[in-house]
CSV table of C-alpha atoms in Angstrom, one decimal:
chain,number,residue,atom,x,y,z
G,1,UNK,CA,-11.5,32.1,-71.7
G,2,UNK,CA,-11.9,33.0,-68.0
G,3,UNK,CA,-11.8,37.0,-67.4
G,4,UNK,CA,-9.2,36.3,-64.0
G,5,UNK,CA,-10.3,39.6,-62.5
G,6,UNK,CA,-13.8,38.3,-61.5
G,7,UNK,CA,-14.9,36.3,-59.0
G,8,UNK,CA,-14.9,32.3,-60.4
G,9,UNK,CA,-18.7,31.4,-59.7
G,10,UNK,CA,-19.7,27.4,-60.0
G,11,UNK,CA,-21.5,28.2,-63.1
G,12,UNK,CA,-17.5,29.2,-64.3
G,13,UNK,CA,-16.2,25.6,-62.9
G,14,UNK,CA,-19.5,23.6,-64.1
G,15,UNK,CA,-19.0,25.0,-67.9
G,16,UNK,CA,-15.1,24.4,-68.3
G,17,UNK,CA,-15.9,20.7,-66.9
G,18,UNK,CA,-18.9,20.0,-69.1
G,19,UNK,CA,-20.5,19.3,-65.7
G,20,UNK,CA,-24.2,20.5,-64.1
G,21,UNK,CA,-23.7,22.9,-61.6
G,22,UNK,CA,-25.9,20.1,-59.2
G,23,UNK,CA,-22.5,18.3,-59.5
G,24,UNK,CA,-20.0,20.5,-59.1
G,25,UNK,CA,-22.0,20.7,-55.8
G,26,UNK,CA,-21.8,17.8,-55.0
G,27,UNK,CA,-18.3,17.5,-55.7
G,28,UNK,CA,-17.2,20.0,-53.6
G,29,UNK,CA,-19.4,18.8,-50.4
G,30,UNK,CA,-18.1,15.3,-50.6
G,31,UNK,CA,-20.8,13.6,-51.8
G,32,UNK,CA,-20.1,10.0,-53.0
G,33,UNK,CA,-23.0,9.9,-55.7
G,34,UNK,CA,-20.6,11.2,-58.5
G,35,UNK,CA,-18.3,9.1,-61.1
G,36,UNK,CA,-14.9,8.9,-60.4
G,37,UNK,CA,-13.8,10.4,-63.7
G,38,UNK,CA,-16.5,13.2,-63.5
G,39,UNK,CA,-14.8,14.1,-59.7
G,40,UNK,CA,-11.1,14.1,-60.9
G,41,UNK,CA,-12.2,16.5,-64.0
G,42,UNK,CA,-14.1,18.6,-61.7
G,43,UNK,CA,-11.4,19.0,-59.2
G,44,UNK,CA,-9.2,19.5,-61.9
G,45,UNK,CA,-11.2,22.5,-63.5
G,46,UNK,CA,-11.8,23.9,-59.3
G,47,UNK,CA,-7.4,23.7,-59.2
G,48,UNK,CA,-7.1,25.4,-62.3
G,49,UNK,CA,-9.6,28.1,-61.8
G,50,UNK,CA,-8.4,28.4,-58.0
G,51,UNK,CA,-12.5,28.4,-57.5
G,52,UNK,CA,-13.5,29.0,-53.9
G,53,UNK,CA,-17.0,28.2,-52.7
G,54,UNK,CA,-19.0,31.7,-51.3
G,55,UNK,CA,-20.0,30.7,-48.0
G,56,UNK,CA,-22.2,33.0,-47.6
G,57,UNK,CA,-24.0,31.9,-50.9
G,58,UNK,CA,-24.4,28.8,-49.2
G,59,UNK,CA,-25.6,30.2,-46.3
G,60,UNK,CA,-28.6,31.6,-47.9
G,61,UNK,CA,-29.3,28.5,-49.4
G,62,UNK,CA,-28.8,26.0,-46.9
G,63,UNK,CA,-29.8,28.7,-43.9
G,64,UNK,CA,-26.3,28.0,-42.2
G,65,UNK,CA,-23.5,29.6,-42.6
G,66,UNK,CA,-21.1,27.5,-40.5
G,67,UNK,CA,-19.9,30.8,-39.5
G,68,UNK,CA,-19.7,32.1,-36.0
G,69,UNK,CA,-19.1,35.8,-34.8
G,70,UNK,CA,-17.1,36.3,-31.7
G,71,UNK,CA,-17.6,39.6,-30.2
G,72,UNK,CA,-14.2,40.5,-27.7
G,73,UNK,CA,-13.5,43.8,-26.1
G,74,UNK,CA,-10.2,44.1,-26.5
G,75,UNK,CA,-7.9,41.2,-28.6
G,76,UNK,CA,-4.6,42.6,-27.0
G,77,UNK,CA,-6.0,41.6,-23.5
G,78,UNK,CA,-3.8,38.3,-22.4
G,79,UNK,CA,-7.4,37.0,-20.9
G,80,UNK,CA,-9.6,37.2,-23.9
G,81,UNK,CA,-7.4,36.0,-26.4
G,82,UNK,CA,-7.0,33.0,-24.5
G,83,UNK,CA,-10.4,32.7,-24.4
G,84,UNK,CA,-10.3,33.2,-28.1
G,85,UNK,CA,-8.0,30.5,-27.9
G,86,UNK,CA,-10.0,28.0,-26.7
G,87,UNK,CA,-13.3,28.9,-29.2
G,88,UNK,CA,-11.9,28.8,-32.1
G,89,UNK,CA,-10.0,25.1,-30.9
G,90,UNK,CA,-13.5,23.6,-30.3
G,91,UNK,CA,-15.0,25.5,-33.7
G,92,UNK,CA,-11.8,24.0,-35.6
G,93,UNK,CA,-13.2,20.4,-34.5
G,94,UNK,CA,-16.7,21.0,-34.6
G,95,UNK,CA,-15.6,22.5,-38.7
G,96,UNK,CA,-17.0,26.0,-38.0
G,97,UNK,CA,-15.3,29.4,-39.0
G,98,UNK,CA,-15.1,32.4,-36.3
G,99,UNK,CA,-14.9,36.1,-37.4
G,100,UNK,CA,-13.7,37.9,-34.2
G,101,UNK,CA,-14.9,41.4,-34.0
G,102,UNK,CA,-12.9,44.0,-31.6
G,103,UNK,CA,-15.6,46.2,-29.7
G,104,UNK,CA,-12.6,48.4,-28.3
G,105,UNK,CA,-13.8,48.7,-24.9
G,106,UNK,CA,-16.5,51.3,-26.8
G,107,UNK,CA,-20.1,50.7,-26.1
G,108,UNK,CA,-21.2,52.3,-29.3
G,109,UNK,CA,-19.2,50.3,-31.4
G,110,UNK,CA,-20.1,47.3,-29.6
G,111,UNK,CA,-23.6,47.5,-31.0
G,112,UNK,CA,-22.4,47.9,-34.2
G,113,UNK,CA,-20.3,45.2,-34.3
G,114,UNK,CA,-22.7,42.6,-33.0
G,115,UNK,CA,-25.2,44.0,-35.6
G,116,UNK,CA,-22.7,43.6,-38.2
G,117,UNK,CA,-22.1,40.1,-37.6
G,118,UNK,CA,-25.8,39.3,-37.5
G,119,UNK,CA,-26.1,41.2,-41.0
G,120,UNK,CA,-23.1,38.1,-41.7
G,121,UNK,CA,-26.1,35.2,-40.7
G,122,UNK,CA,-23.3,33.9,-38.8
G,123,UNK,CA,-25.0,30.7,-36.9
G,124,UNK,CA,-24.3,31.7,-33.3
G,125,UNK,CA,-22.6,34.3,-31.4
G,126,UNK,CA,-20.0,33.9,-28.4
G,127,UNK,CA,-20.0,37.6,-26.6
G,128,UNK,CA,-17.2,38.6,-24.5
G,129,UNK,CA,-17.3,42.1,-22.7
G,130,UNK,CA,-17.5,43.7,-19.3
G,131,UNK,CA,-21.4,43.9,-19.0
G,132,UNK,CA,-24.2,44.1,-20.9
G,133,UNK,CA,-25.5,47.3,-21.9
G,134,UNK,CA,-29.0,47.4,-22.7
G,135,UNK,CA,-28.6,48.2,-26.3
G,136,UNK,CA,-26.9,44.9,-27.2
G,137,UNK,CA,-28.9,43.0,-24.5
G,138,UNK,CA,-32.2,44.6,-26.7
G,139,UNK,CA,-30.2,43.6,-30.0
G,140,UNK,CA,-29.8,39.6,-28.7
G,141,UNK,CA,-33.9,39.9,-27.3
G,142,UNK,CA,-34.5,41.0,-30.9
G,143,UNK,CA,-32.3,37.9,-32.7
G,144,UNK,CA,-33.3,34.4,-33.4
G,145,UNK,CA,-29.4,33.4,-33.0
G,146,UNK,CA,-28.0,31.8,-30.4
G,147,UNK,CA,-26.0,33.3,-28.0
G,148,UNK,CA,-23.7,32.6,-25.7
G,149,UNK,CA,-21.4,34.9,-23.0
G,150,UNK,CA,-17.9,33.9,-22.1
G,151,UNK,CA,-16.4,35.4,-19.2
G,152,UNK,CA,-19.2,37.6,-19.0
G,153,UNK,CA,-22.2,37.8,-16.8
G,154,UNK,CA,-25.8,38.0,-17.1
G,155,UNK,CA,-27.4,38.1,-13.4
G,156,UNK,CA,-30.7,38.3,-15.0
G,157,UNK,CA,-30.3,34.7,-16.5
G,158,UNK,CA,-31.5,35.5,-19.8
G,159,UNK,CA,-28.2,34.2,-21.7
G,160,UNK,CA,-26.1,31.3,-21.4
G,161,UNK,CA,-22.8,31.7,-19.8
G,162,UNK,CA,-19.8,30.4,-18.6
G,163,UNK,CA,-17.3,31.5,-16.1
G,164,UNK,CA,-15.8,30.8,-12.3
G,165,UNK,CA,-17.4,32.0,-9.2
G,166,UNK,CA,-16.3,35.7,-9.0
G,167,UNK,CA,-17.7,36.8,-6.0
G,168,UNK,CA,-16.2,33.5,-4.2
G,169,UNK,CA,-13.3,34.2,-5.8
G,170,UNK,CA,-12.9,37.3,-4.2
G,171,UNK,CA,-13.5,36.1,-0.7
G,172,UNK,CA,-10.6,33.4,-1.2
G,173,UNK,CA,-8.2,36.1,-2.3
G,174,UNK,CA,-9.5,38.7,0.5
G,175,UNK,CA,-8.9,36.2,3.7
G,176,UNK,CA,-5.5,34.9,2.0
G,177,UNK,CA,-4.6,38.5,2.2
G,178,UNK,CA,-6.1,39.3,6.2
G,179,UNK,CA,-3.7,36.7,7.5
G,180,UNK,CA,-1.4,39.8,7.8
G,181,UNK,CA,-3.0,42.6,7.1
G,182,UNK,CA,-5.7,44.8,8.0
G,183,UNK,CA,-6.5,47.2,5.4
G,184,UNK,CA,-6.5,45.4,2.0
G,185,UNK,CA,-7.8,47.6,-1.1
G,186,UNK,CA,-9.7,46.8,-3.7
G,187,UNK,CA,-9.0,47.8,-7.3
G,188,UNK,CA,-11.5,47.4,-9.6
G,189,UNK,CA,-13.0,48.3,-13.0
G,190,UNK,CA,-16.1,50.1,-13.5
G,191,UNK,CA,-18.3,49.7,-10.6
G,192,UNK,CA,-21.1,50.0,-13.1
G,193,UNK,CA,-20.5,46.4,-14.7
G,194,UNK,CA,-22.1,43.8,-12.9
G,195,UNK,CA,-18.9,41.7,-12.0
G,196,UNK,CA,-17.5,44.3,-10.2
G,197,UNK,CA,-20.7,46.3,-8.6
G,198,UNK,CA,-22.6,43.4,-7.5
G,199,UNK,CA,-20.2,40.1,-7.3
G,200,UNK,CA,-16.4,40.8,-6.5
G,201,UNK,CA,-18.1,43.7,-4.2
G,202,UNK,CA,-20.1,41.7,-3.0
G,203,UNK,CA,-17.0,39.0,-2.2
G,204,UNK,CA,-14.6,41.8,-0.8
G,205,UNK,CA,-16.9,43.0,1.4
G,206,UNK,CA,-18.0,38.7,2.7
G,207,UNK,CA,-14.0,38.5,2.6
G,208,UNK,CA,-13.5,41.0,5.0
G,209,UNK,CA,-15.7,40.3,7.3
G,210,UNK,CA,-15.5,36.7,7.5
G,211,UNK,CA,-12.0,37.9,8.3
G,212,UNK,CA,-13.1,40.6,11.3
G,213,UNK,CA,-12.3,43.4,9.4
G,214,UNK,CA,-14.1,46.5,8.0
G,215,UNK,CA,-15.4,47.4,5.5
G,216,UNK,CA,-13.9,51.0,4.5
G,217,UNK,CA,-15.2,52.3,1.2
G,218,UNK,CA,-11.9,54.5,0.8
G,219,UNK,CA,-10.3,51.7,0.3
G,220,UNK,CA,-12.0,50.6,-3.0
G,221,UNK,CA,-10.5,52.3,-5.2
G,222,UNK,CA,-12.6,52.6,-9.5
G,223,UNK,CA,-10.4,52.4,-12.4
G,224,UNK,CA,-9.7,51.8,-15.8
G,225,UNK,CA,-7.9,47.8,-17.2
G,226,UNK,CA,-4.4,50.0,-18.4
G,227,UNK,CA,-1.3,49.5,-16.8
G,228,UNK,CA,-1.1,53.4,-16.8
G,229,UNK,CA,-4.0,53.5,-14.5
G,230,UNK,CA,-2.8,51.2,-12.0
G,231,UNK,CA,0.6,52.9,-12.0
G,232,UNK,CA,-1.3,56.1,-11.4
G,233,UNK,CA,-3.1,55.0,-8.2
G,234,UNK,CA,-0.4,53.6,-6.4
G,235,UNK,CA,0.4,56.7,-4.8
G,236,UNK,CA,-3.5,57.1,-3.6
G,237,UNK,CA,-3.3,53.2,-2.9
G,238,UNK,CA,-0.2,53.8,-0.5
G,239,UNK,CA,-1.9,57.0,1.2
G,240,UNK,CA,-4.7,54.9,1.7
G,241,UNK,CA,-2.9,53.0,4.4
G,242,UNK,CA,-3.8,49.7,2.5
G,243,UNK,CA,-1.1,47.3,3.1
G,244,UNK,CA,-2.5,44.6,0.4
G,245,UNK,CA,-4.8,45.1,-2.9
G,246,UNK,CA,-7.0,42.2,-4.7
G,247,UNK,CA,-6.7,43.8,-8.0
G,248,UNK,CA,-9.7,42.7,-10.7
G,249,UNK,CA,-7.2,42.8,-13.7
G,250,UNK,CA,-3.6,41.7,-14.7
G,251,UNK,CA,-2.3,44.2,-16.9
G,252,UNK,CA,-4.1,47.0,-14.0
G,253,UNK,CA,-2.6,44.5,-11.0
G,254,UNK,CA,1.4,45.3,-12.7
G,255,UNK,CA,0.6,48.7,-13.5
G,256,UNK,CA,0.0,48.9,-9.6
G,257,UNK,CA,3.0,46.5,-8.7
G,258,UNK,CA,5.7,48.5,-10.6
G,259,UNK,CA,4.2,52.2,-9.2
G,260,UNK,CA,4.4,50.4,-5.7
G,261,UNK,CA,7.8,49.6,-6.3
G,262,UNK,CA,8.6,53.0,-7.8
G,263,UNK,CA,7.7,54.7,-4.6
G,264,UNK,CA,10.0,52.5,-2.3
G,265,UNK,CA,7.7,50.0,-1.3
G,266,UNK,CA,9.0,46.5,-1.2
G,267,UNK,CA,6.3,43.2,-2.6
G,268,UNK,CA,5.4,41.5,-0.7
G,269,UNK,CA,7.5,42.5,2.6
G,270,UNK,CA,5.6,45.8,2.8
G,271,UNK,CA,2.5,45.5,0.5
G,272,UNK,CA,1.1,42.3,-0.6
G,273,UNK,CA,-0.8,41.7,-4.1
G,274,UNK,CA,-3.5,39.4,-5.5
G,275,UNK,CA,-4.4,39.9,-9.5
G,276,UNK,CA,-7.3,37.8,-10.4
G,277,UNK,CA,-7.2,36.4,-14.1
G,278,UNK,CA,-3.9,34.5,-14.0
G,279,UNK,CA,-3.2,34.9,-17.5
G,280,UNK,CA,0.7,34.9,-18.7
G,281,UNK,CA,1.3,38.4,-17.3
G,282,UNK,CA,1.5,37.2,-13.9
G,283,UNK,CA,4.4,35.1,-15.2
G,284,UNK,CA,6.0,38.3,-16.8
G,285,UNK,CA,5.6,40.7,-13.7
G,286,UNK,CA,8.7,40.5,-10.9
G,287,UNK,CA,8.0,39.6,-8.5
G,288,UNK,CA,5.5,37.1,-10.1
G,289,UNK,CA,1.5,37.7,-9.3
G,290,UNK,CA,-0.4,35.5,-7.0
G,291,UNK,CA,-3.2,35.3,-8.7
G,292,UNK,CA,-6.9,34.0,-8.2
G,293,UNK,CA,-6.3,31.0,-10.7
G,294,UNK,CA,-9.2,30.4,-13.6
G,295,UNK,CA,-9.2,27.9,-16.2
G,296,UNK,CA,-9.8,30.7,-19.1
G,297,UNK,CA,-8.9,28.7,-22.2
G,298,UNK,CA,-11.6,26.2,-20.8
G,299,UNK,CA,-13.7,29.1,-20.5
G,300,UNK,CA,-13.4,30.2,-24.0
G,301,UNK,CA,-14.2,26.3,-25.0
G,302,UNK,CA,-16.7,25.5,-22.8
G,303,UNK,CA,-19.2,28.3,-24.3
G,304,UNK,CA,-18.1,27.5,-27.5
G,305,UNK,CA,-19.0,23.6,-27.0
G,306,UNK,CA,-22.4,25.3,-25.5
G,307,UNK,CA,-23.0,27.5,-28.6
G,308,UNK,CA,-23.1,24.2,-31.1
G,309,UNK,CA,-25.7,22.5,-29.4
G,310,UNK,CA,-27.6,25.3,-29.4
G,311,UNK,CA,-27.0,26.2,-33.0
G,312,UNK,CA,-27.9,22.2,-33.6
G,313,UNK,CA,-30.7,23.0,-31.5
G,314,UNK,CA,-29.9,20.7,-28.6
G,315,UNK,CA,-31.0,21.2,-24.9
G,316,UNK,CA,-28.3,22.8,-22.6
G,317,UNK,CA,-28.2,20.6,-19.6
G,318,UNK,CA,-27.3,23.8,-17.4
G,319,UNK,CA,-27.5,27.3,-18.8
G,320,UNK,CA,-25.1,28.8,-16.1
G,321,UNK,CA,-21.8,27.3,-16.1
G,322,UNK,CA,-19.0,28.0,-13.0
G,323,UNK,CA,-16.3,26.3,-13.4
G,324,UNK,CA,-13.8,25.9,-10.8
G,325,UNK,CA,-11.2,28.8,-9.6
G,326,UNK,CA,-8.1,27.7,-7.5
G,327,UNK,CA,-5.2,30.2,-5.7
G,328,UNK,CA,-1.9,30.1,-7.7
G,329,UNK,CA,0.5,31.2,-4.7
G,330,UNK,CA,3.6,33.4,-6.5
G,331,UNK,CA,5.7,35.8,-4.9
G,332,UNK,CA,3.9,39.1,-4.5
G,333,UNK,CA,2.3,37.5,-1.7
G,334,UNK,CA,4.1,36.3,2.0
């Protein structure tokens, strides 16, 4: 008899069927070179015992794991769980598992968690996070897996990628917003990540003066992605003199609107707003964000399409994907 509190190994299901272990293998990963009777009393013994094959068994002994580790930086953020979204779609078809692993926002942690899911032998990685520190660009360097970033960018060009145009981006929403005004803020996250220091800087700045404006630096104002935060610096937004903001985040762009609107100010009569992911939140907000539209779910498959033909060790016809960003005109906007 079967002791139920272990773990049913094949060598369990292969001696209650009278069977080699060879074909309970073979039984289980469909192949045809078994006799019918020998398959039904196999999968009968695999029902009974509620056997499960250990993947990561099989990983060892095949060298893939059909496993992939998803790094993301915070799951309750509408933008990467969308992304999420559309990896684990293209993983479903493509019959691959995802483990997502929340870094928390925590550089620290971040490390640990991509080390962890290499200590998995998961078969690729998708990475998702605000920049790359050098710690985890040393622990990729150091990896034979493939890698892939997803909304996340890598000026040096050492890792695939995908995303939109964020420093173009940024010059779309900037001269929507100098057709009537003159001082238009910038909200961002850390300066120190690339997307913000070097590309939507870079934008606001081309924005503005492709506009005739100038460039103030009081007017860019360093933050964290928390509603809190952007309901914090409305005040210092409002004393600014800005009329108008292109914010870098959702959740920081209706922190912003509702401290705006707290202090008296009407949107968009008296200050206009531009958020720049377009995920649901922009729906949930009143009055509704404009929003620099990007195709994020496509994101999210894209890389992940990207990530099996590198795991099948195909050639990437283009290592840096931008795909292409649109304006969604709501009402926090004239």
């Amino acid at each position: 008899m079967m002791n139920t509190d272990e773990t049913v190994t094949i060598y369990d299901v292969a001696r209650e069927a009278g069977v080699s272990m060879a074909t309970v293998s073979r039984v289980v990963n469909g192949n045809k070179n078994v006799k019918e009777n020998t398959r039904k009393k196999v999968l009968e013994v695999i029902e009974r015992l509620d056997y499960r094959p250990n993947a990561v068994a099989r990983g060892l002994a095949s060298k893939r794991t059909t496993t992939v580790g998803v790094v993301i930086p915070n799951i309750a953020n509408a933008y990467f769980s969308t992304l999420a979204q559309g990896i684990d779609d293209i993983a479903e078809m493509y019959k691959y598992n995802i483990i997502i692993a929340n870094s928390d926002e925590n550089d620290d942690k971040e490390v640990n968690v991509v080390n962890s899911l290499l200590s998995k032998q998961v078969d690729g990685i998708i990475f998702m996070g605000y920049h790359l520190t050098d710690k985890v660009r040393a622990e990729f360097s150091r990896s034979r897996t493939p890698i892939v970033l997803a909304g996340t960018v890598d000026l040096e060009k050492q890792l695939p990628s995908v995303n939109i145009d964020y420093q173009k981006a940024t010059v779309d929403a900037v001269k929507r917003l100098a057709k009537n005004n003159e001082k238009i803020a910038l909200v961002s996250g850390l300066l120190l990540d690339e997307i913000n220091g070097k590309l939507r800087l870079a934008g606001y700045k081309e924005g503005l003066k492709e506009s005739n404006l100038t460039f103030n630096e009081g007017l860019v104002f360093e933050t964290k992605y928390k509603y809190d935060e952007g309901y914090a610096l409305a005040d210092r937004i409002l004393k600014s003199g800005a009329s108008a903001a292109v914010v870098v985040e959702d959740e920081l762009a209706i922190g912003l609107l509702n401290g705006i609107a707290d202090a008296g100010v009407r949107v968009p009569e008296e200050f206009e707003i531009i958020t720049s992911n377009d995920s649901l939140l922009t729906k949930f907000a009143r009055p509704n964000l404009t929003s620099i539209s990007q195709p994020i779910y496509d994101i999210g498959a894209v890389a992940m399409r990207m990530l099996t033909k590198l795991m099948l060790k195909e050639e990437l016809e283009d290592r840096e994907v931008l795909l292409n960003h649109d304006l969604a005109q709501r009402k926090s906007t004239k």
